[in-house]
XYZ file of C-alpha atoms in Angstrom:
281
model
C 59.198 27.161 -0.717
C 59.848 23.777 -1.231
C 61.701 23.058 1.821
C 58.554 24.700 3.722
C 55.934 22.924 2.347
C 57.557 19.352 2.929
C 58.062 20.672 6.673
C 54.574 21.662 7.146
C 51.731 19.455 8.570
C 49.479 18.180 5.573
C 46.144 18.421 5.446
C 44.032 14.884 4.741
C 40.879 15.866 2.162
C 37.967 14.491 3.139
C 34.824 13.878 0.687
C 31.626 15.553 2.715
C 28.263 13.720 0.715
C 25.113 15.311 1.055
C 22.041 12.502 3.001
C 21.051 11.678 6.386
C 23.607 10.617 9.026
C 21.561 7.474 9.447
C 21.620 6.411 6.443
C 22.652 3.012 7.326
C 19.379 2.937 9.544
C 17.464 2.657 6.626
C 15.664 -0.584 5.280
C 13.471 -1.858 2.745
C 10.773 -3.544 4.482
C 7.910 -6.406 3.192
C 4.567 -5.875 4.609
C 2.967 -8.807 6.326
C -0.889 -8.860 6.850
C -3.873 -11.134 7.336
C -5.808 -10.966 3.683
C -8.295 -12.559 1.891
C -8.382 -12.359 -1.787
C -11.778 -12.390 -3.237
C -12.984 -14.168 -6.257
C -15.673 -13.510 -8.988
C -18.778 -16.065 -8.637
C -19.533 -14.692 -12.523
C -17.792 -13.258 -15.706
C -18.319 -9.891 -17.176
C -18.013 -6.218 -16.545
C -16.778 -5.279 -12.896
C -17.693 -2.024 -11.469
C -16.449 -0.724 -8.066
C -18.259 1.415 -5.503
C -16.539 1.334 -1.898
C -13.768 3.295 -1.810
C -9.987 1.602 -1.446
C -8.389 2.055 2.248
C -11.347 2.277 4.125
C -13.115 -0.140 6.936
C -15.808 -2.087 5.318
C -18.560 -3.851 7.375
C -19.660 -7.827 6.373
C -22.339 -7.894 4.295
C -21.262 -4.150 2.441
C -21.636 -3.730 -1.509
C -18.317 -3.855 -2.931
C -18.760 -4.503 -7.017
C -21.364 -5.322 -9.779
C -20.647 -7.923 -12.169
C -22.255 -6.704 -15.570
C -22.241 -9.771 -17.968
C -23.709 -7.305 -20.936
C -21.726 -4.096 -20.165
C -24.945 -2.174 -20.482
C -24.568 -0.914 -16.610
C -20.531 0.513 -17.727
C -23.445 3.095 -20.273
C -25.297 3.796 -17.560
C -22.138 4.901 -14.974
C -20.647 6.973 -17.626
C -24.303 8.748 -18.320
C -24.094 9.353 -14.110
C -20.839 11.209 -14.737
C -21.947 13.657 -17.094
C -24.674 14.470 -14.526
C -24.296 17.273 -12.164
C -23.254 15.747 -8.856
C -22.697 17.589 -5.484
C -20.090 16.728 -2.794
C -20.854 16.657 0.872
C -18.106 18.421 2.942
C -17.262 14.822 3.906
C -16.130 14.303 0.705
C -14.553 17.298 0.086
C -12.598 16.608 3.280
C -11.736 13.385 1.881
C -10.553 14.327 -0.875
C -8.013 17.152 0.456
C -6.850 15.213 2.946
C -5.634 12.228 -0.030
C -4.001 15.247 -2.339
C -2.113 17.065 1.132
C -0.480 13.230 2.009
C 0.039 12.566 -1.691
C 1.684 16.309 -1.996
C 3.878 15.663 0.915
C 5.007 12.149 0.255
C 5.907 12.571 -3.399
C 9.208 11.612 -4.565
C 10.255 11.935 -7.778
C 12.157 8.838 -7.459
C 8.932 7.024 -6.510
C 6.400 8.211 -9.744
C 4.661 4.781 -9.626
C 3.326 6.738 -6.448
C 1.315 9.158 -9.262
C -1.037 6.062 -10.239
C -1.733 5.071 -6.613
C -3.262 8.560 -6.367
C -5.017 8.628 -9.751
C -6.848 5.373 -8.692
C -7.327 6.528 -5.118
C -9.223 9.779 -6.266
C -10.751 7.454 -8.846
C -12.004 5.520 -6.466
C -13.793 8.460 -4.300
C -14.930 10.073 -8.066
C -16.539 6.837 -9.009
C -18.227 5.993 -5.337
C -20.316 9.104 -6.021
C -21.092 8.336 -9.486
C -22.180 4.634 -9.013
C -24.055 4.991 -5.926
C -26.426 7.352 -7.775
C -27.109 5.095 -10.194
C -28.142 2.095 -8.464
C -29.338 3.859 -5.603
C -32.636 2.310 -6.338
C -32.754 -0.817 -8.250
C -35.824 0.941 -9.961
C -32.983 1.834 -12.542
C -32.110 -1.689 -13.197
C -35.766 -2.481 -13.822
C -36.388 0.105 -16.516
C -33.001 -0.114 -17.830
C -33.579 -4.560 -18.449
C -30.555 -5.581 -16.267
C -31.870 -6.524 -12.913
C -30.864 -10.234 -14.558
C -27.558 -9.603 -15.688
C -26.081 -7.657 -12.858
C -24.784 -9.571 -9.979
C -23.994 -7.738 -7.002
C -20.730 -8.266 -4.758
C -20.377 -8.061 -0.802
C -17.982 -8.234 1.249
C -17.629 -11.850 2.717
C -16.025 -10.438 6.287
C -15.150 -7.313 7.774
C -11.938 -5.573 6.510
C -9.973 -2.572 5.112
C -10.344 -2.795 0.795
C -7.547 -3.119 -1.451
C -8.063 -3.229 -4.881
C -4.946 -4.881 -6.254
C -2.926 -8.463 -5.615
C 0.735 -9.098 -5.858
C 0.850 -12.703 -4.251
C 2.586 -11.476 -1.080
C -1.186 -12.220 0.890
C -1.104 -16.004 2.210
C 2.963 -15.519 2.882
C 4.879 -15.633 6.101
C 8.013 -15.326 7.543
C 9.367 -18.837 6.463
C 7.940 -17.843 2.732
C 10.462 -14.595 2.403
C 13.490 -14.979 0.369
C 16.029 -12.626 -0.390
C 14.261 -12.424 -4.566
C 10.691 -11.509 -3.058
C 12.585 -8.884 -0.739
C 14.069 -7.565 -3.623
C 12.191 -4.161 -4.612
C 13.439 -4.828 -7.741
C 11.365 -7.874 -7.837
C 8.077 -6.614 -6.982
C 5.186 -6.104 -9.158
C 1.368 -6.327 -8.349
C -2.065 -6.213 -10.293
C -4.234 -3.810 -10.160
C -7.957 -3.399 -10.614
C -10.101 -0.790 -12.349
C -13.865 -0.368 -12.975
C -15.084 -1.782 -15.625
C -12.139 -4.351 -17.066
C -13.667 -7.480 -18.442
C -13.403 -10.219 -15.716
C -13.943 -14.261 -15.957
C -15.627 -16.427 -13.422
C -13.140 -16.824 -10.280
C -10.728 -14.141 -11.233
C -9.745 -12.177 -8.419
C -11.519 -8.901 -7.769
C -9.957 -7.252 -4.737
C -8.661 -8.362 -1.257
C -9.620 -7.403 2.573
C -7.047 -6.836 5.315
C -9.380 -8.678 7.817
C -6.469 -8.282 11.110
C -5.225 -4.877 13.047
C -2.143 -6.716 13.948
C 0.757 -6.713 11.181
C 4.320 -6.811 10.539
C 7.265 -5.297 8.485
C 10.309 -8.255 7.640
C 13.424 -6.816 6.014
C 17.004 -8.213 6.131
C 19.694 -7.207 7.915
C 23.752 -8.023 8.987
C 24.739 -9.894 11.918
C 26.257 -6.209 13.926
C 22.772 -4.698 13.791
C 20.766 -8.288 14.749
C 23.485 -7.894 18.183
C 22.674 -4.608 18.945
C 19.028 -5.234 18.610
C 19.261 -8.718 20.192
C 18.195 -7.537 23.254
C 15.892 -4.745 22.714
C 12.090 -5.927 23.628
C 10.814 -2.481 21.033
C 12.221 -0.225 18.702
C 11.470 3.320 17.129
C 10.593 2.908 13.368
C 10.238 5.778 11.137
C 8.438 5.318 7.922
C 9.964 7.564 5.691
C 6.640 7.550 2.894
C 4.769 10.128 5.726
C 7.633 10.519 8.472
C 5.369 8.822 10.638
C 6.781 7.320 13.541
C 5.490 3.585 15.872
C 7.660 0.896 17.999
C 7.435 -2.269 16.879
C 8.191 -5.697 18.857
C 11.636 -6.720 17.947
C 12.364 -10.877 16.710
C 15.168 -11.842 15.619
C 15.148 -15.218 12.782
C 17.908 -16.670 10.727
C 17.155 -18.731 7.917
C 19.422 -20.437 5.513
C 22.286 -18.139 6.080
C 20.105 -14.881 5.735
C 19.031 -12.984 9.002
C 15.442 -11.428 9.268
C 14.895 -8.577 11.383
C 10.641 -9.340 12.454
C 8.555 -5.822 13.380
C 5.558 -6.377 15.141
C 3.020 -3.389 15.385
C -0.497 -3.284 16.849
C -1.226 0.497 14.973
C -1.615 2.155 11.477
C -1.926 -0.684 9.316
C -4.538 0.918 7.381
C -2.229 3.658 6.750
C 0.144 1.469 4.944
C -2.414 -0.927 3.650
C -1.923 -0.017 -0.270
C 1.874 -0.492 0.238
C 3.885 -3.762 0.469
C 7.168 -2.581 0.384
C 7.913 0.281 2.771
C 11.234 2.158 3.457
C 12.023 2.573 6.609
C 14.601 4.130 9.457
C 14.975 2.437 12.999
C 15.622 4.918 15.423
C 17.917 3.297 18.266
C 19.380 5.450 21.365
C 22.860 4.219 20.669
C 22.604 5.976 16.898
């Protein structure tokens, strides 16, 4: 037996790991946009009424600045009223739990308080806008005087939180703020007690936007010469080319993608993991 087993041809083990054949595809990427963070002209009670993620026009009501807190009373009365939804906002609101359902990682449970304040947000549009749907209420109620209304300054998709990310570029990124590990941001909920030019929410005011992450000097040659490549983003599985740029900075090399679509998909996140997709993978 012995004899035969040191003649025979041994077999090499192999370890077989479960996860995707492309894994090293996969990137952390930063989120560059155009925003504008927007400032309180007054101190008090901040209440929200347009929706986070969506288009707003110049000129649209954003936020009421309460400097009693007599207006948070009247919201909370509005909520304890029966309200109706439109099949808009029924729509609206499936549509936010299916993509929240589908995305979900248990890894990622931060995600869980994105979609409390995103359903929040719808919730609390309904509620609001019924109460100051005529200024009327106001009157009666003593507070036409202490409520200062907020609009929107430009055009833009709404974000209600800051992370200090919005005025930086490429030459700003550093291999600590493109650490995940890193990254924290603020975010804003009706009714917290606010002081006179403390930030109150931000508008993405440009279409155009880009995702930097880092990357090793094999994959900046094999991408060197490509003009677009497939991105994945593995949140939704969604997929968009972006316009390939290659930049090196102090020893660190930046892989620069360019898209002219779905930023107001990803206009919540700043960091975003993503796959690129190239024919020679």
């Amino acid at each position: 037996s012995v004899v035969i087993y040191l003649r025979s041809e041994q077999v090499t083990p192999y370890e077989v790991k479960i996860g995707s054949l492309a894994v090293n595809n996969t990137y952390m990427a930063v989120a560059l946009r155009e925003e504008t963070v927007v400032q309180a002209d007054t101190s008090g009670y901040v209440n929200y009424y347009a929706r986070e993620n969506e288009k707003v026009a110049t000129g649209s009501m954003i936020y009421t600045i309460d400097a009693t807190g007599k207006l948070a009373d009247m919201l909370v009365g509005a909520d304890s009223e029966e309200s109706s939804l439109t099949d808009e906002d029924l729509s609206e609101l499936k549509t936010s739990i299916a993509d929240f359902s589908t995305s979900f990682k248990e890894t990622d449970y931060s995600d869980t308080y994105r979609f409390k304040y995103d359903i929040e947000g719808t919730v609390l549009k309904l509620a609001n806008y019924k109460v100051l749907s005529s200024l009327d209420n106001l009157n009666q109620a003593n507070l036409s005087d202490s409520v200062q209304f907020g609009y929107a300054p430009e055009s833009g998709v709404l974000v209600y939180s800051t992370d200090g990310y919005e005025s930086l570029g490429i030459d700003d990124l550093n291999e600590e703020l493109m650490n995940p590990e890193n990254y924290t941001k603020h975010q804003f909920h009706s009714n917290d007690l606010i002081g006179e030019g403390d930030n109150t929410y931000k508008l993405i005011t440009g279409e155009n936007w880009s995702l930097v992450t880092i990357i090793d000097e094999e994959r900046a040659a094999s991408l060197a010469e490509e003009g677009f490549v497939k991105v994945k983003f593995l949140k939704n599985g969604y997929e968009s080319f972006g316009a390939v740029s290659i930049i090196r900075q102090d020893a660190v090399i930046y892989l620069k993608l360019d898209f002219t679509n779905s930023m107001i998909t990803y206009a919540t996140d700043r960091m975003l993991e993503i796959e690129l997709i190239t024919d020679e993978d």
